[in-house]
Coordinates of C-alpha atoms in Angstrom, one line a residue:
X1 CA 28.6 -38.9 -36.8
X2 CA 25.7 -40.5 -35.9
X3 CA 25.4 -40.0 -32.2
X4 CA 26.7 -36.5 -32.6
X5 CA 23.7 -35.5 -34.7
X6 CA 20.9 -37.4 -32.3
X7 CA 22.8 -35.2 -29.5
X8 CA 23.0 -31.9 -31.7
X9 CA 19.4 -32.9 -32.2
X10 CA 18.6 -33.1 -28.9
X11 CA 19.7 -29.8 -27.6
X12 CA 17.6 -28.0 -30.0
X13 CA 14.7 -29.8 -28.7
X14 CA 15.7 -28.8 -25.2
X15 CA 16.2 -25.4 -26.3
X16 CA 12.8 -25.2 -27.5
X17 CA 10.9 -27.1 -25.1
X18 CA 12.8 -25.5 -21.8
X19 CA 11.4 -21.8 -22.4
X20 CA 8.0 -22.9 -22.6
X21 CA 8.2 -25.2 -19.4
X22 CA 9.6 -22.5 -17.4
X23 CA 6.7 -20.0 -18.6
X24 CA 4.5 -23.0 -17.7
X25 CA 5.6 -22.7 -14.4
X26 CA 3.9 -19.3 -14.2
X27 CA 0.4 -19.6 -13.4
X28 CA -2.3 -17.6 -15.6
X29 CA -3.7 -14.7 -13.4
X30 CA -7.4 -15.7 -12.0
X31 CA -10.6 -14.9 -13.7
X32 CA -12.8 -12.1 -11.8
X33 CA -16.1 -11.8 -12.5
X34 CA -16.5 -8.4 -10.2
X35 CA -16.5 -5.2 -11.7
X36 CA -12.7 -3.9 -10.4
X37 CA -10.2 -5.8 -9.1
X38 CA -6.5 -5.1 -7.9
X39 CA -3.8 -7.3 -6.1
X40 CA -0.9 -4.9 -4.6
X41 CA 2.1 -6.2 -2.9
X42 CA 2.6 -4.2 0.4
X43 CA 6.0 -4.1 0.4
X44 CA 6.7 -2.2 -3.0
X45 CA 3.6 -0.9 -3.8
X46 CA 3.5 -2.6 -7.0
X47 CA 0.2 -3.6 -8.3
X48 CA 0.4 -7.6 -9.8
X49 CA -2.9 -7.6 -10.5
X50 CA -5.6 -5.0 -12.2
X51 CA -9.1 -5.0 -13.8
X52 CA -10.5 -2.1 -13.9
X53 CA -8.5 -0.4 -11.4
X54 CA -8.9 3.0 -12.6
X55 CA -12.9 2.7 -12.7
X56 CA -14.5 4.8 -10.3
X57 CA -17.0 2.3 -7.9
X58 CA -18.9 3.4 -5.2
X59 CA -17.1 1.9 -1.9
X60 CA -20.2 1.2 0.5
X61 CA -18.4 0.6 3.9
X62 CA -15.1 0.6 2.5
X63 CA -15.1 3.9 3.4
X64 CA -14.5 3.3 7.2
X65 CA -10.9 2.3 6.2
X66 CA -10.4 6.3 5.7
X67 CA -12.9 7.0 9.3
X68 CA -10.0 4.4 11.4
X69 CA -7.7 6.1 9.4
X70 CA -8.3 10.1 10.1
X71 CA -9.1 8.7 14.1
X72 CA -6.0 6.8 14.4
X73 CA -4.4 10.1 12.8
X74 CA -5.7 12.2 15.7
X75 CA -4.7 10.0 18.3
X76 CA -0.9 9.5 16.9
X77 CA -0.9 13.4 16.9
X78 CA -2.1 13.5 20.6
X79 CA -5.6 15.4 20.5
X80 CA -7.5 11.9 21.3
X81 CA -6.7 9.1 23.0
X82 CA -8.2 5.8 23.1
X83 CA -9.0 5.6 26.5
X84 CA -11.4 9.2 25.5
X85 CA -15.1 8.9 26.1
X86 CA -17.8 9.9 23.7
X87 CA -21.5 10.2 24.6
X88 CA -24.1 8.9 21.9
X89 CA -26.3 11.0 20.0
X90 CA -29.6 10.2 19.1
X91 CA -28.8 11.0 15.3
X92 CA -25.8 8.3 16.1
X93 CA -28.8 5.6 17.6
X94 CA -31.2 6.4 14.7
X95 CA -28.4 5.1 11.9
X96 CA -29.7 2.2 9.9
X97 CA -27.9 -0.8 8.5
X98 CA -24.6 -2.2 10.8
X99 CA -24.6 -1.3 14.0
X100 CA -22.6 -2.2 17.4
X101 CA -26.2 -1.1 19.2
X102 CA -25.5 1.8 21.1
X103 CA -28.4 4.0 22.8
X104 CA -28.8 7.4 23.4
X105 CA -26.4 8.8 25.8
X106 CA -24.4 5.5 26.7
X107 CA -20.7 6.5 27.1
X108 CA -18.2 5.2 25.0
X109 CA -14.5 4.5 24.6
X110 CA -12.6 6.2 21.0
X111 CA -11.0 2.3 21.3
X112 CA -14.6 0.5 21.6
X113 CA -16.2 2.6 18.4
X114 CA -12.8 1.8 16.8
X115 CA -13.1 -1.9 17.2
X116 CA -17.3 -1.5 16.4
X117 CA -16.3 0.0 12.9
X118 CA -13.4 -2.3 12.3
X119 CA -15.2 -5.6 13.5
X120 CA -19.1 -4.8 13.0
X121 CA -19.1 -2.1 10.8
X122 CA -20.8 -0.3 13.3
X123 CA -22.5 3.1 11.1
X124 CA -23.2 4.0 14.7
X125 CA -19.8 4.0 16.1
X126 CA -18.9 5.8 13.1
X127 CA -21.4 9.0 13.6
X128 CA -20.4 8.7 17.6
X129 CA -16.5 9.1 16.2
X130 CA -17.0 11.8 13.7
X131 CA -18.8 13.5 16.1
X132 CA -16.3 13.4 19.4
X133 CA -13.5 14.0 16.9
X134 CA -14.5 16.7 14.7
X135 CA -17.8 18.1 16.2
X136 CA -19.9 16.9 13.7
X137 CA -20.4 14.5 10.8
X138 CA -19.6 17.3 7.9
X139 CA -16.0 18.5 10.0
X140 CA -15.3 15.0 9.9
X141 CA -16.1 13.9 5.9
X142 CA -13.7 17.5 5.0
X143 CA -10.9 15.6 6.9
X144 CA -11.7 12.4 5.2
X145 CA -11.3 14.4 1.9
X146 CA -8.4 16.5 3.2
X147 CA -6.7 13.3 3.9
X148 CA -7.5 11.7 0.6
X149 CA -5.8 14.9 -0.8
X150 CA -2.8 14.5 0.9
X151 CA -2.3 11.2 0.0
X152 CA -2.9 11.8 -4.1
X153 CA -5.4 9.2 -3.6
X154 CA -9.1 9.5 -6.4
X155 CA -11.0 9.3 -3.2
X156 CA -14.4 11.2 -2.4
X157 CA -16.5 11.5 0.2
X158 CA -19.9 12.6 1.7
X159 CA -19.9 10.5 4.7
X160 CA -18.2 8.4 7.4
X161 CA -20.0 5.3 7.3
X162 CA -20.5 4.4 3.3
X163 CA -24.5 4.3 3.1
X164 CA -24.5 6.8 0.5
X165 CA -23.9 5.9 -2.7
X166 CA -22.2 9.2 -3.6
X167 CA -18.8 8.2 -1.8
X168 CA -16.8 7.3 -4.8
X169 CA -13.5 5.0 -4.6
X170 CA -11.2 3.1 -7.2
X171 CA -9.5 -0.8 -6.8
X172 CA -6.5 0.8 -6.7
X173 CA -7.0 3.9 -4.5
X174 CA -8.4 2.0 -1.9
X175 CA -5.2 -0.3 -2.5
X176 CA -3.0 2.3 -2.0
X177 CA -5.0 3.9 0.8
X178 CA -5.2 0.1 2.9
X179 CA -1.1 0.7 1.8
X180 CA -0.6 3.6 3.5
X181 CA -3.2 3.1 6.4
X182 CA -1.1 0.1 7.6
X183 CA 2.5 2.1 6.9
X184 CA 1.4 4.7 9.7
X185 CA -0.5 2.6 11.7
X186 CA 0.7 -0.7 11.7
X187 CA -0.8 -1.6 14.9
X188 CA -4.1 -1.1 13.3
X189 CA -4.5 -4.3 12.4
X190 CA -5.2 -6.2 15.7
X191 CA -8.8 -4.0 15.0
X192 CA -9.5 -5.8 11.9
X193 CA -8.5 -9.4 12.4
X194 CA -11.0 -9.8 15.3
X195 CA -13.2 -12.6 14.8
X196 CA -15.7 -11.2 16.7
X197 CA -16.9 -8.3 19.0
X198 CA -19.0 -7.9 22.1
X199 CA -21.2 -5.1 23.0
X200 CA -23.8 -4.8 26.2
X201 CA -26.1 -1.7 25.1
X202 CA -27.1 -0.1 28.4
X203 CA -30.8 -1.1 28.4
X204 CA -29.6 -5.3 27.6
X205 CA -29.4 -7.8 30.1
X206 CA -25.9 -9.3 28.3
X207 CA -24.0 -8.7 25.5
X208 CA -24.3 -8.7 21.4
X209 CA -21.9 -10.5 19.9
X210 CA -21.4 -9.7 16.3
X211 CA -19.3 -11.8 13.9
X212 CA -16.8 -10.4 11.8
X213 CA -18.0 -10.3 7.8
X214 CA -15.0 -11.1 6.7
X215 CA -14.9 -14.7 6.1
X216 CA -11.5 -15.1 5.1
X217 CA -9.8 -14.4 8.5
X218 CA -11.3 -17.8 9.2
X219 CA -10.5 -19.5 6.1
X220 CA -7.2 -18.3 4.6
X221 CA -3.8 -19.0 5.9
X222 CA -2.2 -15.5 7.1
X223 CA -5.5 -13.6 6.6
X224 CA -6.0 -10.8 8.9
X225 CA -8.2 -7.7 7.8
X226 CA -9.5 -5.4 6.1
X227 CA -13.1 -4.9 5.6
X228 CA -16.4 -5.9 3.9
X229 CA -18.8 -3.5 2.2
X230 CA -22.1 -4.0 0.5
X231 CA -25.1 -1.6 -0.7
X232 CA -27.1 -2.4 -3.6
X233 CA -25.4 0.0 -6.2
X234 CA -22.1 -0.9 -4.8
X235 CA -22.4 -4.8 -5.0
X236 CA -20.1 -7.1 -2.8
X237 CA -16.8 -5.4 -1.9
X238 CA -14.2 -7.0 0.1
X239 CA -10.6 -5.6 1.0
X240 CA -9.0 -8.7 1.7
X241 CA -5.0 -8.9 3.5
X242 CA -2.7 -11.7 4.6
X243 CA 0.2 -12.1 5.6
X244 CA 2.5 -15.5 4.3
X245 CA 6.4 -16.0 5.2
X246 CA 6.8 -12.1 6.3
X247 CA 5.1 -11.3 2.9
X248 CA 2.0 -9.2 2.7
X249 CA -0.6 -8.8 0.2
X250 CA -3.4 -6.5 -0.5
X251 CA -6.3 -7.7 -2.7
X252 CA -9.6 -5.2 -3.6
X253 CA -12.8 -6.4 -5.0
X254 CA -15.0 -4.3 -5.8
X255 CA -19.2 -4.9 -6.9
X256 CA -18.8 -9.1 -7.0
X257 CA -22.3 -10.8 -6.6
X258 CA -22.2 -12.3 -3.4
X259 CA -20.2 -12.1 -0.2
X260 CA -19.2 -16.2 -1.0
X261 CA -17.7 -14.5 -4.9
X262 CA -16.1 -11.4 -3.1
X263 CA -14.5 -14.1 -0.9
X264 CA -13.4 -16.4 -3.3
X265 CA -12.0 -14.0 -5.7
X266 CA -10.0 -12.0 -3.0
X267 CA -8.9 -15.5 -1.9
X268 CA -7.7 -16.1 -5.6
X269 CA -5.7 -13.3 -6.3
X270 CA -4.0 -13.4 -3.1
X271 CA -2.9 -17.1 -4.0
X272 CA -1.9 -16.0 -7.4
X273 CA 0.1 -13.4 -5.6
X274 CA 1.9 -16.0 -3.1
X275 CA 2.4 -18.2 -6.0
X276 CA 3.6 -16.4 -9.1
X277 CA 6.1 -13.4 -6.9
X278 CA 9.4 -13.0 -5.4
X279 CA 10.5 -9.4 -3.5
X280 CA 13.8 -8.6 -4.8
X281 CA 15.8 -6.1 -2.5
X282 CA 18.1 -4.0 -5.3
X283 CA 19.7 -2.3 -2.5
X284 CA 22.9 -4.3 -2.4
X285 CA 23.1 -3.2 -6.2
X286 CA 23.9 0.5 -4.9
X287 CA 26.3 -0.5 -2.6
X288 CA 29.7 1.6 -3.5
X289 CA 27.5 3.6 -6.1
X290 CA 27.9 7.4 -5.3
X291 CA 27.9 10.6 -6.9
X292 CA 29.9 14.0 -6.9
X293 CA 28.9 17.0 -4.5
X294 CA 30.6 20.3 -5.1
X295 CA 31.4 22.0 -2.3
X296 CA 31.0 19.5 0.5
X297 CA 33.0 18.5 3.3
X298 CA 32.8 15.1 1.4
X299 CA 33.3 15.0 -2.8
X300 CA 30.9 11.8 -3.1
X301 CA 27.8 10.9 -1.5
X302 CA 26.0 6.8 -1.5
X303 CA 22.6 6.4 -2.9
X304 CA 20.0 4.6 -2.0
X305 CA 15.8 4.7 -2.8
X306 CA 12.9 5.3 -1.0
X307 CA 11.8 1.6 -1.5
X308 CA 14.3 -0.9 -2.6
X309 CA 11.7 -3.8 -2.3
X310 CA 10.5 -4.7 -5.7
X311 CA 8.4 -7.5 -7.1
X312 CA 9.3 -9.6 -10.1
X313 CA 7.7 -13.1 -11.4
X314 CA 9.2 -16.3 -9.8
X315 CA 12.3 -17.7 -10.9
X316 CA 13.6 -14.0 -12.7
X317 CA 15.5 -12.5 -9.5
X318 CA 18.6 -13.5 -10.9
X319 CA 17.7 -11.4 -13.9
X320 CA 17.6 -7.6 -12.1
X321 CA 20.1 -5.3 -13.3
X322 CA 20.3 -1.0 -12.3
X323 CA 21.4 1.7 -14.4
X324 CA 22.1 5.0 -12.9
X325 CA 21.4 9.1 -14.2
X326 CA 22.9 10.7 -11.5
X327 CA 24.1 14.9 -11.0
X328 CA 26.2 16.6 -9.5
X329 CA 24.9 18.3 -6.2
X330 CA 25.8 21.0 -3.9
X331 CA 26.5 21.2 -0.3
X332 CA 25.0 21.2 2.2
X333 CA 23.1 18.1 1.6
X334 CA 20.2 16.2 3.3
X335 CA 19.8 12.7 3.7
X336 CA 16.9 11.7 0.8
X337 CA 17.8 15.2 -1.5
X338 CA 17.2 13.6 -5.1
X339 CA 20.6 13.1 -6.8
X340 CA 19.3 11.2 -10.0
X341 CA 17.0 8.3 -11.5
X342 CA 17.3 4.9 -11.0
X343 CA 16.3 2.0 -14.1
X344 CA 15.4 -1.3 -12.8
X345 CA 15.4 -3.8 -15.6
X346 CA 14.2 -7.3 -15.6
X347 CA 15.6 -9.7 -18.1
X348 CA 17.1 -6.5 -20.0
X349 CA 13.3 -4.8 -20.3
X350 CA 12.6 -1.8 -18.4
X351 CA 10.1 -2.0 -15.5
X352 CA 10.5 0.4 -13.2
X353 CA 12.5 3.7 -12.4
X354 CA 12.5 5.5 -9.1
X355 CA 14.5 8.8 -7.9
X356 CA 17.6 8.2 -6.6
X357 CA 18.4 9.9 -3.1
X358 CA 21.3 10.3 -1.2
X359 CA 22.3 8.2 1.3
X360 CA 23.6 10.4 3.7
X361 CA 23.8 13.9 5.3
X362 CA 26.6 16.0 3.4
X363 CA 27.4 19.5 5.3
X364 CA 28.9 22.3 3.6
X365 CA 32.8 22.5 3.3
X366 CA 35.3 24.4 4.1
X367 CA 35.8 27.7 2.3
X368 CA 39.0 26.4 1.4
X369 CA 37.2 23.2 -0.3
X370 CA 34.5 26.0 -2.2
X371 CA 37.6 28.1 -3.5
X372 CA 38.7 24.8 -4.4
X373 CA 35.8 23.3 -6.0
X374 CA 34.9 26.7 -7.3
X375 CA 38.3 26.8 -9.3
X376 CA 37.8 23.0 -10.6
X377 CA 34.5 24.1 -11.8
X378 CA 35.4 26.9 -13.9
X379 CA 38.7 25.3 -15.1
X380 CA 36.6 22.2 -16.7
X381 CA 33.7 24.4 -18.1
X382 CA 36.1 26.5 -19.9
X383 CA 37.7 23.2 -20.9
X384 CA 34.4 21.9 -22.3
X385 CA 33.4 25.0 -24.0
X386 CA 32.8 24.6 -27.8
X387 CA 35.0 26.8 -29.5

């Protein structure tokens, strides 16, 4: 009886001690000292990590994420290229702060004022740009906000380059802007993780070479982009990205008080990220799930979501379960038509619920099948009436 006790004593110790080991095993989320911080996972869109995320901040140069974004825009729609020239104004030579040096009527690329703003920061190349693109500076900034718009993102701006401290961003808008930015333009990135960039204004006898300000693309494993911004009423800002075993993150930190903190921070939240999260693809839990659709030339259609990536602490994976609200639809039916909601639950909690789509194109049926369907239809309503 003895031994049976120490062992029935035992597992009650293990089943008290185990929990708190494997919540040991999750690390506590970093201390930030900035004013707003977020960490997003790229591949969901879930945010991992928030302070003040809401808070509106002013961005500084931040704001030449949107400027690369609206220019890469026009050139994936075909009105600019990146071979296009632009001439410089003088209003573009008398701009104060970063610049890539240009001079008064030098001819430029659209791809070297690109890589000015993305490497140097260049409020030059970014007045050269908005100009050769829009016409002027103010057509520009309405496209920048027209975009923002478009996007549902709390984004405002007054000009293309960030010296005023008017623009006005959040952590998490400029999260889900970087988000978006590198969805449609994923070849954006070999801008941003330039080390450095060299420029010969017309008047030099060899070329500036400017460093990049982002310090982590020299110091952190997978790092390549975003961008730096500073102004005094702004503080340190720093969109930081990497990219670790096919994973990427996204950290924002906005008004730290240095560029060695803004660096550090970002660097911390993206390890906490790395560390502390799996991706969890629920797709294979919709495989065979389907739903009716009256008058089709099918009677079921599959289902999937828009994004079936989603993020869950380490070691929990197992734990993801689906439940499904889904409708009856009628033919004809496109491929992503909302048929229903999807729960996702981890560990039995609710985290997360997304529309449900279908799979598939379903064309209209025969009018055989609608007399059909048609007939079913009114047989089981008058079934189901109350009486």
């Amino acid at each position: 009886m003895k031994h049976w006790f120490k062992a029935l004593i035992f597992c009650l110790i293990l089943l008290l001690v185990l929990p708190s080991t494997i919540l040991a095993q999750q690390e506590p989320a970093p201390e930030i000292s900035a004013r707003a911080a977020v960490l997003m996972d790229y591949q969901s869109g879930q945010i991992l990590f928030a302070k003040n995320g809401d808070q509106p901040h002013v961005p500084a140069s931040l704001v030449k994420i949107m400027t690369m974004y609206v220019a890469l825009d026009q050139i994936k729609a075909g009105r600019a290229s990146l071979s296009d020239t632009a001439v410089v104004s003088e209003r573009a030579w008398r701009m104060i702060g970063s610049r890539m040096f240009l001079e008064p009527e030098e001819v430029v690329t659209i791809e070297q004022l690109l890589t000015g703003i993305a490497v140097v920061s260049g409020n030059d190349a970014c007045v050269v740009l908005a100009e050769a693109l829009a016409g002027s500076e103010a057509a520009f900034v309405q496209m920048m906000n027209e975009k923002a718009e478009a996007l549902g993102l709390p984004l405002s701006f007054v000009d293309p380059h960030g010296l005023s401290a008017d623009n006005v961003v959040t952590a998490e808008g400029v999260a889900r802007l970087v988000r978006a930015y590198l969805t449609d333009h994923p070849d954006a990135i070999r801008f941003h993780q330039q080390l450095s960039f060299s420029y010969q204004p017309r008047s030099a006898k060899t070329p500036i070479v400017q460093n990049n300000r982002n310090g982590l693309l020299r110091t952190f494993e997978g790092a390549d982009g975003l961008k730096t911004g500073h102004l005094e009423a702004a503080g340190y800002n720093l969109v930081a990205t990497a990219v670790q075993n096919n994973r990427r993150l996204i950290a924002v930190v906005l008004g730290s008080s240095s560029e060695a903190k803004r660096e550090e921070e970002a660097a911390a939240l993206l390890t906490y990220g790395y560390r502390n999260f799996d991706l969890v693809n629920i797709a294979p839990l919709l495989n065979d799930k389907t739903t009716r659709v009256y008058k089709g030339s099918k009677s079921q259609v599959g289902l999937m979501v828009a994004e079936p990536i989603i993020a869950v602490p380490k070691g929990v994976g197992a734990t993801v379960s689906v439940g499904l609200q889904t409708k009856e639809v009628e033919a004809p039916v496109a491929k992503g038509t909302p048929v229903g909601v999807l729960s996702i639950y981890l560990q039995e909690e609710l985290v997360k619920q997304v529309p449900l789509l279908a799979a598939e194109e379903v064309e209209r049926g025969s009018w055989l099948k609608i007399m059909w369907d048609n007939a079913t239809r009114f047989f089981r309503d008058l079934i189901r009436k109350p009486r």
